[in-house]
C-alpha positions as MATLAB code, in Angstrom:
seq = 'MVSSAAVPRRVPSRLVQGLVLAVVLAAATGLRLHHLGTESLWLDEAFSVQIAKTDAHRIVVATTDDVHPPLYYLLLEAWLRVAGTSDASARLLSVLFSLGVIVAGWAMARRLAGPRVALFAAATLAVLPIQIEFAQEARMYALFTLLATLAMYGFTALIERWRAWPFVLFTLSTTALLYTHIYAVFILAAEAGVLAWLWWRDRQTASRALRPWGLGLGLAFIGFAWWIPIVVAQMQRTHDAFWIARPLWIAVLQPLYSYAYAVPLAVIAGREDDWAAWLYSYAYAMPLAVALTTLAVAGFVAIGRRRAAAALPIARPVLLAWFVAPIVLPFLWSEIATPIFLPKYTIAASVPFAIAVAVGIDVIPGRWWWRAAAAAVVVALAAASLAHYYGVRRKDDWRSAAAALQGAARPGDVVLFYPGYNEIAFDRYLTRHDLRERPLPLYTTTDADPVTVARLVKGSLGTAPRVWFVILRGEGLKAQMLAELRRWRHEASASQWTHVEVHLFTTAP';
ca = [
      38.499  -19.211   99.259;
      36.380  -16.250   99.289;
      32.936  -16.945  100.695;
      29.712  -16.308   98.693;
      28.550  -13.688  100.935;
      31.448  -11.575  100.565;
      31.394  -11.627   96.530;
      29.954   -8.251   95.530;
      26.488   -8.595   94.034;
      26.086   -7.535   90.519;
      23.670   -4.499   89.656;
      21.690   -5.565   86.609;
      22.424   -3.486   83.591;
      19.592   -0.949   82.622;
      18.686   -3.297   79.706;
      17.935   -6.257   82.015;
      16.332   -4.076   84.461;
      14.026   -2.836   81.653;
      13.098   -6.071   80.315;
      12.346   -7.556   83.629;
      10.103   -4.716   84.567;
       8.260   -5.133   81.329;
       7.580   -8.770   81.917;
       6.493   -7.982   85.575;
       4.257   -5.386   84.239;
       2.823   -7.710   81.415;
       2.190  -10.491   84.031;
       0.392   -7.924   86.426;
      -1.778   -6.688   83.588;
      -2.868  -10.399   82.890;
      -3.596  -10.964   86.534;
      -5.576   -7.759   86.810;
      -7.567   -8.392   83.746;
      -8.426  -11.989   84.489;
     -12.224  -12.242   85.202;
     -12.259   -8.306   85.308;
     -16.082   -8.268   84.426;
     -17.208  -11.591   85.610;
     -18.771  -10.491   88.751;
     -21.436   -7.806   88.837;
     -20.616   -4.507   90.698;
     -21.457   -4.519   94.213;
     -23.012   -1.495   96.064;
     -20.001    0.880   96.304;
     -18.915    0.359   92.766;
     -22.616    0.750   91.483;
     -22.675    4.271   93.424;
     -19.198    5.230   91.733;
     -20.781    4.409   88.195;
     -23.941    6.114   89.138;
     -22.701    9.439   89.902;
     -19.914    9.258   87.328;
     -22.694    8.903   84.474;
     -23.911   12.366   85.485;
     -21.475   15.503   85.198;
     -18.988   17.260   87.230;
     -21.255   19.623   89.277;
     -23.634   16.790   90.155;
     -20.692   14.823   91.096;
     -19.439   17.528   93.557;
     -22.927   17.893   95.003;
     -23.144   14.136   95.437;
     -20.042   13.766   97.162;
     -20.810   16.323   99.715;
     -23.220   13.614  101.223;
     -20.544   10.819  101.022;
     -17.522   10.491  103.027;
     -15.031   10.572  100.136;
     -13.844   13.349   98.079;
     -14.808   13.723   94.280;
     -11.532   13.142   92.321;
     -11.932    9.601   91.668;
     -15.520   10.154   90.438;
     -14.441   13.153   88.314;
     -11.607   10.908   86.528;
     -14.232    8.027   86.258;
     -16.734   10.298   84.526;
     -14.266   11.411   81.908;
     -13.287    7.487   81.412;
     -16.838    6.351   81.172;
     -16.828    8.678   78.081;
     -14.335    6.983   76.431;
     -14.170    3.335   77.497;
     -18.116    2.742   77.842;
     -19.936    1.902   80.955;
     -19.800   -1.979   81.030;
     -18.642   -3.726   84.284;
     -15.245   -4.303   82.854;
     -14.773   -0.685   81.493;
     -15.674    0.746   84.867;
     -12.997   -1.229   86.611;
     -10.481   -0.788   83.817;
      -9.620    2.698   85.156;
      -8.359    1.000   88.506;
      -6.249   -1.575   86.420;
      -4.306    1.335   84.822;
      -3.758    2.969   88.384;
      -2.570   -0.301   89.809;
      -0.205   -0.754   87.040;
       1.073    2.877   88.080;
       1.449    1.770   91.448;
       3.944   -0.981   90.267;
       5.984    1.433   88.304;
       5.959    4.141   91.012;
       6.577    1.591   93.766;
       9.671    0.265   91.593;
      10.999    3.735   91.151;
      10.655    4.319   94.967;
      12.437    1.282   95.756;
      15.294    1.807   93.328;
      15.685    5.408   94.925;
      15.681    3.965   98.480;
      17.539    0.515   98.032;
      18.738   -0.010   94.653;
      17.827   -1.621   91.261;
      17.969   -5.314   92.530;
      15.351   -4.316   95.419;
      13.301   -2.378   92.825;
      12.728   -5.494   90.694;
      11.801   -7.666   93.667;
       9.578   -4.857   95.107;
       7.643   -4.516   91.584;
       7.280   -8.204   91.301;
       5.672   -8.322   95.030;
       3.558   -5.629   93.897;
       2.442   -7.522   90.987;
       1.158  -10.522   92.728;
       0.203   -8.910   96.052;
      -3.528  -10.014   96.556;
      -4.705   -6.670   97.853;
      -3.161   -4.852   94.910;
      -5.042   -7.105   92.521;
      -8.377   -6.954   94.587;
      -8.670   -3.202   94.406;
      -7.169   -3.112   90.643;
     -10.535   -4.800   89.981;
     -12.756   -2.597   91.857;
     -14.427    0.589   90.443;
     -13.548    2.500   93.615;
     -10.604    5.043   94.573;
      -8.343    2.925   96.342;
      -5.884    2.134   93.503;
      -5.839    5.807   92.611;
      -5.151    6.654   96.330;
      -2.247    4.242   96.550;
      -0.601    5.678   93.275;
      -0.805    9.214   94.598;
       0.608    8.316   98.010;
       3.484    6.624   96.574;
       4.183    9.579   94.209;
       3.795   12.042   97.211;
       6.412    9.890   99.197;
       8.651    9.760   96.065;
       8.520   13.590   95.820;
       9.012   13.880   99.391;
      12.022   11.676   99.491;
      13.610   13.318   96.648;
      13.138   16.854   98.277;
      14.946   15.553  101.434;
      18.222   14.645   99.328;
      18.175   18.132   97.561;
      16.037   20.795   96.272;
      15.019   20.601   92.886;
      11.963   21.785   90.887;
      10.705   18.646   89.539;
      10.243   16.759   92.934;
       8.653   19.864   94.416;
       5.967   19.957   91.558;
       5.363   16.215   91.890;
       4.966   16.397   95.686;
       2.676   19.298   95.593;
       0.447   18.227   92.839;
       0.334   14.325   94.025;
      -0.249   15.880   97.453;
      -3.231   17.984   96.429;
      -4.782   15.046   94.511;
      -4.192   12.872   97.345;
      -6.543   15.235   99.690;
      -8.978   15.242   97.007;
      -8.958   11.090   96.974;
      -9.533   10.029  100.407;
      -9.613   11.104  103.892;
      -6.623    8.587  104.839;
      -4.311   11.100  102.848;
      -3.851   12.911  106.479;
      -1.948    9.777  107.541;
       0.369    9.894  104.695;
       1.192   13.579  105.497;
       1.677   12.184  109.298;
       4.053    9.776  107.741;
       6.037   12.549  106.197;
       6.121   14.687  109.416;
       7.445   11.544  111.299;
      10.190   11.485  108.930;
      11.165   14.994  109.390;
      11.102   14.706  113.042;
      13.322   11.853  112.939;
      15.574   13.740  110.650;
      15.498   16.707  112.894;
      16.900   14.567  115.881;
      19.415   13.032  113.769;
      20.550   15.963  111.218;
      19.060   19.341  112.177;
      20.742   20.904  109.037;
      19.315   18.564  106.525;
      15.775   18.708  108.463;
      15.822   22.254  108.084;
      16.707   22.196  104.499;
      13.754   19.781  103.555;
      11.294   21.418  105.926;
      11.006   24.456  103.790;
      10.064   22.692  100.554;
       7.854   20.269  102.492;
       6.096   23.094  104.159;
       5.634   25.157  101.093;
       4.286   22.275   98.949;
       1.823   21.261  101.722;
       0.821   24.862  102.068;
      -0.067   24.972   98.235;
      -1.769   21.680   98.498;
      -4.003   22.808  101.381;
      -4.704   26.215   99.434;
      -5.849   24.125   96.542;
      -8.046   21.985   99.123;
      -9.127   24.875  101.185;
     -12.742   25.031   99.712;
     -13.382   21.538  100.643;
     -12.326   21.531  104.164;
     -15.725   22.619  105.534;
     -17.104   19.851  103.723;
     -14.779   17.372  105.186;
     -15.586   18.903  108.634;
     -19.321   18.304  108.177;
     -18.646   14.734  106.903;
     -16.518   13.992  110.005;
     -19.393   15.270  112.201;
     -21.814   13.029  110.390;
     -19.403    9.969  110.957;
     -18.957   10.963  114.733;
     -22.697   10.971  115.235;
     -23.151    7.679  113.351;
     -21.151    5.367  111.079;
     -21.362    1.864  110.047;
     -17.613    1.016  110.898;
     -17.488   -0.661  114.210;
     -14.851   -0.181  116.704;
     -11.950   -2.430  116.227;
     -10.523   -4.895  118.755;
      -7.054   -4.470  119.621;
      -5.732   -7.575  117.765;
      -7.517   -5.882  114.621;
      -4.168   -3.792  114.148;
      -2.589   -6.853  112.699;
      -5.476   -7.379  110.208;
      -3.863   -5.499  107.382;
      -0.938   -8.006  107.194;
      -3.365  -10.548  106.417;
      -5.419   -8.549  104.180;
      -2.393   -7.932  102.175;
      -2.038  -11.481  101.666;
      -5.509  -12.522  100.931;
      -8.056  -10.730   99.077;
     -11.250  -12.677   99.838;
     -12.926  -11.375  103.036;
     -13.633  -14.325  105.762;
     -17.303  -13.291  105.734;
     -17.999  -14.072  102.072;
     -16.283  -17.576  101.767;
     -18.367  -19.703  100.082;
     -21.362  -17.449  100.866;
     -21.385  -18.683  104.486;
     -20.816  -16.114  107.282;
     -21.328  -18.811  109.803;
     -19.341  -21.513  108.093;
     -16.079  -22.316  110.389;
     -14.624  -24.814  107.716;
     -14.682  -22.104  105.197;
     -13.040  -19.887  107.668;
     -10.326  -22.330  108.269;
     -10.119  -23.401  104.370;
      -9.494  -19.383  103.791;
      -6.633  -19.482  106.569;
      -5.068  -22.561  104.791;
      -4.597  -20.292  101.507;
      -3.878  -17.016  103.219;
      -1.679  -17.740  106.313;
       1.285  -19.262  104.478;
       1.608  -16.184  102.118;
       0.948  -13.801  105.148;
       3.563  -15.231  107.401;
       6.170  -15.520  104.446;
       5.525  -11.744  103.515;
       5.653  -10.540  107.074;
       8.905  -12.457  107.852;
      10.591  -11.041  105.017;
       9.206   -7.558  105.708;
      10.466   -7.535  109.079;
      13.901   -8.814  107.869;
      13.897   -5.853  105.262;
      12.879   -3.273  107.790;
      15.707   -4.444  110.129;
      18.503   -4.822  107.258;
      17.697   -1.698  105.196;
      19.165    0.327  107.992;
      22.243   -1.564  108.236;
      22.920   -1.867  104.461;
      26.393   -0.791  103.243;
      25.454   -0.501   99.691;
      25.970    2.961   98.181;
      22.463    2.370   96.798;
      20.633    2.400  100.107;
      19.676    5.884  101.347;
      20.319    6.837  105.032;
      16.708    7.638  105.347;
      15.488    4.486  103.718;
      14.551    2.769  106.930;
      12.476    5.940  108.790;
      10.893    6.513  105.420;
       9.567    2.900  104.957;
       8.773    2.461  108.613;
       6.610    5.757  108.905;
       4.997    5.154  105.552;
       3.898    1.761  106.580;
       3.141    2.356  110.411;
       1.244    5.634  109.983;
      -1.674    4.592  107.785;
      -2.090    1.625  110.033;
      -1.610    2.606  113.387;
      -2.966    6.157  113.500;
      -6.522    5.330  112.183;
      -6.519    2.374  114.364;
      -5.784    4.535  117.690;
      -8.177    7.277  116.468;
     -10.981    4.466  116.060;
     -10.251    3.593  119.694;
     -10.493    7.056  121.100;
     -12.645    8.572  118.880;
     -14.716    7.701  115.744;
     -14.217    4.261  114.298;
     -12.596    4.723  111.010;
     -10.185    1.881  110.676;
     -10.796   -0.652  107.927;
      -7.727   -2.876  106.603;
      -8.723   -1.753  102.859;
      -8.077    1.794  103.667;
      -4.487    1.191  104.539;
      -3.738   -0.244  101.242;
      -1.243    2.597  100.828;
       0.880    1.015  103.349;
       1.229   -2.192  101.175;
       3.625   -0.361   98.961;
       6.202    0.005  101.658;
       5.335   -3.428  102.955;
       6.215   -5.036   99.595;
       9.354   -2.870   99.371;
      10.544   -4.155  102.661;
       9.666   -7.891  101.545;
      12.053   -7.034   98.659;
      14.803   -6.004  100.901;
      14.288   -9.006  102.886;
      14.625  -11.114   99.691;
      17.674   -9.158   98.569;
      19.622   -9.691  102.039;
      19.338  -13.335  102.031;
      23.056  -14.484  102.039;
      24.566  -16.900   99.934;
      24.457  -17.677   96.192;
      21.833  -15.938   94.016;
      19.691  -18.867   93.848;
      18.729  -18.581   97.409;
      17.125  -15.222   96.811;
      15.577  -16.567   93.497;
      14.349  -19.680   95.704;
      12.911  -17.268   98.122;
      11.186  -15.066   95.490;
       9.683  -18.308   93.820;
       8.084  -19.318   97.141;
       6.488  -15.932   97.669;
       5.263  -15.979   93.980;
       3.990  -19.679   94.367;
       2.129  -18.924   97.662;
       0.618  -15.807   96.112;
      -0.600  -18.009   93.029;
      -2.232  -20.408   95.533;
      -3.954  -17.531   97.228;
      -4.811  -15.757   94.035;
      -6.111  -19.119   92.418;
      -8.666  -19.143   95.513;
      -9.455  -15.358   94.969;
     -10.406  -15.985   91.139;
     -12.357  -19.265   92.251;
     -14.674  -17.592   94.985;
     -17.785  -15.435   94.192;
     -17.078  -12.336   96.381;
     -19.039   -9.535   95.126;
     -22.804   -9.273   95.661;
     -24.629  -10.889   92.595;
     -26.780   -8.067   91.608;
     -26.814   -9.099   88.024;
     -28.191  -12.395   88.411;
     -30.689  -11.397   91.098;
     -32.029   -8.431   88.816;
     -32.077  -10.871   85.845;
     -34.396  -13.340   87.681;
     -36.812  -11.026   89.381;
     -37.497   -8.929   86.173;
     -37.910  -12.155   84.108;
     -40.625  -13.375   86.599;
     -42.249  -10.194   87.794;
     -45.500   -8.987   86.287;
     -46.222   -5.187   85.450;
     -47.047   -3.315   88.528;
     -45.384   -5.497   90.976;
     -43.919   -3.911   94.156;
     -39.893   -4.245   94.918;
     -38.776   -3.636   98.411;
     -35.400   -3.093   99.237;
     -33.561   -3.405  102.489;
     -31.397   -1.596  102.976;
     -32.854    1.135  100.868;
     -29.689    1.757   99.235;
     -29.524   -1.487   97.606;
     -31.835   -0.148   94.918;
     -28.776    1.578   93.601;
     -26.974   -1.690   92.713;
     -30.188   -3.509   91.665;
     -31.043   -0.690   89.192;
     -27.678   -1.042   87.603;
     -28.854   -4.287   85.981;
     -32.776   -3.584   85.774;
     -34.104   -2.976   82.239;
     -37.766   -2.827   82.833;
     -39.661    0.162   83.766;
     -43.113   -1.092   84.711;
     -41.930   -2.017   88.480;
     -42.655   -0.040   91.484;
     -39.499    0.221   93.607;
     -39.806    1.155   97.328;
     -36.899    1.469   99.776;
     -37.864    0.640  103.101;
     -37.409    3.862  105.156;
     -35.445    2.178  108.011;
     -31.687    2.875  108.181;
     -30.588    0.742  110.907;
     -29.199   -2.694  109.893;
     -28.578   -4.439  113.362;
     -31.321   -3.625  115.979;
     -34.800   -1.971  115.774;
     -37.990   -1.684  117.822;
     -40.246   -4.409  116.574;
     -43.087   -2.348  116.544;
     -41.415    0.243  114.202;
     -40.324   -2.860  112.050;
     -43.830   -4.123  111.968;
     -45.405   -0.764  111.114;
     -42.859    0.040  108.299;
     -43.194   -3.267  106.607;
     -46.954   -3.103  106.771;
     -47.071    0.283  105.410;
     -44.653   -0.556  102.516;
     -46.771   -3.519  101.332;
     -50.015   -1.251  100.743;
     -52.600   -3.136   98.573;
     -49.898   -4.515   96.113;
     -51.036   -8.168   95.269;
     -47.369   -9.314   94.623;
     -44.492   -7.913   96.359;
     -40.802   -8.800   95.959;
     -38.587   -8.333   98.821;
     -34.754   -8.007   98.084;
     -32.187   -8.042  100.878;
     -28.583   -8.985  101.463;
     -27.968  -12.335  103.319;
     -25.896  -10.788  106.246;
     -28.278   -8.068  107.471;
     -29.155   -8.209  110.927;
     -32.796   -7.348  110.845;
     -33.458   -9.899  107.962;
     -35.212  -12.367  110.319;
     -37.599   -9.562  111.735;
     -38.448   -8.266  108.106;
     -39.182  -11.743  106.727;
     -41.463  -12.735  109.943;
     -43.428   -9.487  109.277;
     -43.791  -10.310  105.396;
     -44.782  -13.621  106.047;
     -47.179  -12.281  108.711;
     -49.193  -10.301  106.085;
     -48.425  -12.270  102.687;
     -47.851  -15.571  101.430;
     -44.261  -16.425  100.503;
     -44.480  -17.764   97.058;
     -40.791  -18.115   96.233;
     -37.327  -17.662   97.770;
     -34.377  -17.357   95.579;
     -30.690  -16.482   96.521;
     -27.424  -15.668   94.522;
     -24.123  -14.679   96.033;
     -25.156  -12.549   99.241;
     -28.336  -11.429   97.721;
     -31.795  -12.978   98.540;
     -35.245  -12.524   96.564;
     -38.343  -13.407   98.288;
     -41.976  -13.201   96.425;
     -44.983  -12.411   98.650;
     -48.253  -12.737   97.055;
     -51.836  -12.330   98.444;
     -52.653  -12.608  102.121;
     -52.793  -16.269  103.641;
];
């Protein structure tokens, strides 16, 4: 009797593959559209929409003072002209990019490991919480992930043999990638790592692949050349002062948790100091994180040993380099130079992670139902994590705060913002024009000289009889600010929404 493990596994027909992929995309679309406009835009999203409502020239000028290149904002500007400027419309562009990630990830997995793995990978990307989170955010992360996947696809195709279409795909996607996020350099580093491995194993193939890769990269940098001085200036500013803290060594593992759970721990139930809420979030996140990581490790190990003709010899180095470089390299840079490491910036690594998970499912021995059961467990755990994701208010509720304030404010009231840039998000939902807004001119959010705080608060109050103070809950200087305001004014009311507090101060006590 022949064991089940020895029975050749059937490759699904093209019709079946197409039908399954269509079902996966339909489910992914529903997950990404669910509650798309329920929460208000938070600061970064409001900034995206604010500059996208201008024009191309102003977008480029504005992004020279930002830390991100202008491509996403330019695309958003064109999109808003067609789709409108509502919260849901602004986020819908990222939904489309995220669906593109699923298709590109499916194509990449099919090239590296065959059609069965490709379908598992598409399903994993469809339900991966980090993919859904940034599909529902008006920022550049879904676009960045799509372009990184396309660049890696073109790069891998060029390693196999020279053809015009993968060269064009690689060159254009790499150029666009550089104009989307600074982490593009770590995708290029992953490609260099693959070529270095290939040079060690097969110099002839490496030499053949190096020429089109170098030419495409050169053309991409020629197209990016005029922005390089701006990048240098931006890097200098981040070196001098940047808000990202230096990570602990254990933080290098944080992306594995972030891929499985989209709600940041600090926003659970709006309680940064609620340990019960932290444990509650772990209860939802850790089972999926452990299951995905276990399957991914099995996939990274197994893909290099696969005997199937569909598995390319370079599959393991491509997946490993693509996964490791966007996580480890910025983490090491953050330890030795300027902190730039954030788990959400590593989102491009979630694609090879999902492909490795798919390989891990596909190599489970035994009858087909064992693999089906493993896939069902992943989907069930993801569903539990996503149910909590949809049920928690995650973003700063500027919509409710602005509506309540302008409903109770009187003409001529002063509205103070700390930090000052919160005015951007607040004004997104403000419809009145008879209020006097003043951002407090203090840019630190953690520590400041008490004398400086007192002087700035008193100077901002002026002679106004009614002053509204708008601040995020977790700001480090909130207590000092409120103490100074209470020193000079009577606190008539205090209200709070998700992460946002609004205090009304009237005449002096």
